[in-house]
Amino acid sequence: MAPSASSDVYQMSNGYAKKSNSPILASVLHGPRDLRLEIRSVSDPAPHELQIAIKRTGLCGSDVAYYKNFRNGDLQAVAPLSLGHESAGVVVAMGESVQGFHIGQRVALEVGVPCDDCRTCQRGRYNLCAKMRFRSSAKSQSGATSTHDNVHLQESEKWRLTTVPRIPSHVSLDSAALLEPLSVAIHAVRRSFIEQGDTVVVYGAGTVGLLVAAMAKLSGATTVLISDVDSGRVEYALHNGFATKGYINTKTSPLTELSDKLMAAKETAVDVVDIACADQPDAEGADVTFDCTGKEICIQAGLYVSYSPIMPSSFSSLIFIRLQTTRPGGQLVMVGMGTPIQTLPVSAAHLREIDIIGIFRYANTYATGIKILSSGVLPCLDNMVTHRFQGLDAVPKAFEVAGRTVDHEGSLVLKVVIET
């Protein structure tokens, strides 16, 4: 069972403690599955900086992609990288100009550091800043060769004040670490146009998919279907109130021919809409479809128009009913990062005016996320932590578990957390 916030209590002080060039331990990825423990030093925090001792770090799909391949989609690592970007910790040192914080205070961590000066930043979309330094990730610029900003799977790091939100006393460090994927979900739902009573389909029942489904419900969708290849994850989503309906995608056999791939996508679209819209006499498909997998078949299914033979109750004749995952005039929101180049039936979106919306990380979400976590309107996020590991020497084992949907004992793997 995940710990409650009451167990995350740390000694408080108003002093400006400093640890000049303190040695710390870090887990550093040098190549695919090549993790090494290294000693680093952390200098004194600048006047407006905090030094944070990392206490919780969750592993997400992008971390696993870097661990396995030294890249995540189009983002190729070019230098040793310390992974992990879902973290929470406590303040252990403060710059001399810091106000409103104290030693021992529990905080969440927003890991993106934009330039704040470019046109994109000035328009509030700092997640798209070309000079963004997103810690524990490869550079987003094409052809980037500079070193990466490392953090999280190390014992402590310095942070600027604007990216260190304080967390309420009743919110656990586990939930605070999950504020990062919750931010992705908040940003994705904000970019969509969900209205009260809408039908939403979510492909992928991992951490982000679950949180997107929960945010869709919170935004007014009355039907939220979640789909995954793993039955345990779909059952978890339904049992814990993240979604109202579920679909287990059994079409997992590898296909090579494009025609076979598109046919599988058509069949998936028919199955999903049949379940999602079963009680809707005026059903036209989902109002909004979120893909949280990055998988080609899921994005194809989100766009495709297919024709499914339906036998009426009289069995007198065979009729064909036009079905698609996303209704005419609906939206397909691409959240997951997967195969960089995919073949999609774009004409299906063109002819039905389906908006295709890309999502890259998040912007201006942490304050909202903390209010949502604090209010208790979401299913308990602490329960999403299915596996935890102690210490940085356990990081390789943690990654091997995080890359699976079930562990060696057959138990569901959802969120793996490392405690330091």
mmCIF file of C-alpha atoms in Angstrom, residues 4 28 51 75 117 133 136 182 187 197 236 266 268 273 279 283-284 289 317 326 363:
data_model
loop_
_atom_site.group_PDB
_atom_site.id
_atom_site.type_symbol
_atom_site.label_atom_id
_atom_site.label_comp_id
_atom_site.label_asym_id
_atom_site.label_seq_id
_atom_site.Cartn_x
_atom_site.Cartn_y
_atom_site.Cartn_z
ATOM 1 C CA SER A 4 0.035 8.451 3.252
ATOM 2 C CA VAL A 28 23.443 7.702 -15.188
ATOM 3 C CA GLN A 51 18.372 22.682 -3.430
ATOM 4 C CA LEU A 75 14.607 12.474 -29.322
ATOM 5 C CA ASP A 117 12.181 35.436 -23.705
ATOM 6 C CA ARG A 133 15.946 22.537 -21.155
ATOM 7 C CA SER A 136 16.239 14.091 -17.918
ATOM 8 C CA LEU A 182 -1.233 14.600 -14.444
ATOM 9 C CA HIS A 187 -2.751 19.926 -21.018
ATOM 10 C CA GLY A 197 -22.366 14.757 -21.993
ATOM 11 C CA TYR A 236 -7.973 -1.372 -12.999
ATOM 12 C CA LYS A 266 -11.010 -0.602 -39.038
ATOM 13 C CA THR A 268 -10.756 -1.919 -33.798
ATOM 14 C CA VAL A 273 -17.590 2.519 -31.088
ATOM 15 C CA ASP A 279 -26.745 3.170 -25.381
ATOM 16 C CA ALA A 283 -24.349 7.853 -31.923
ATOM 17 C CA GLU A 284 -21.868 9.059 -34.521
ATOM 18 C CA THR A 289 -10.426 10.444 -29.066
ATOM 19 C CA SER A 317 -31.678 -8.675 -44.090
ATOM 20 C CA THR A 326 -14.210 9.768 -33.862
ATOM 21 C CA ALA A 363 2.448 24.348 -19.933
#
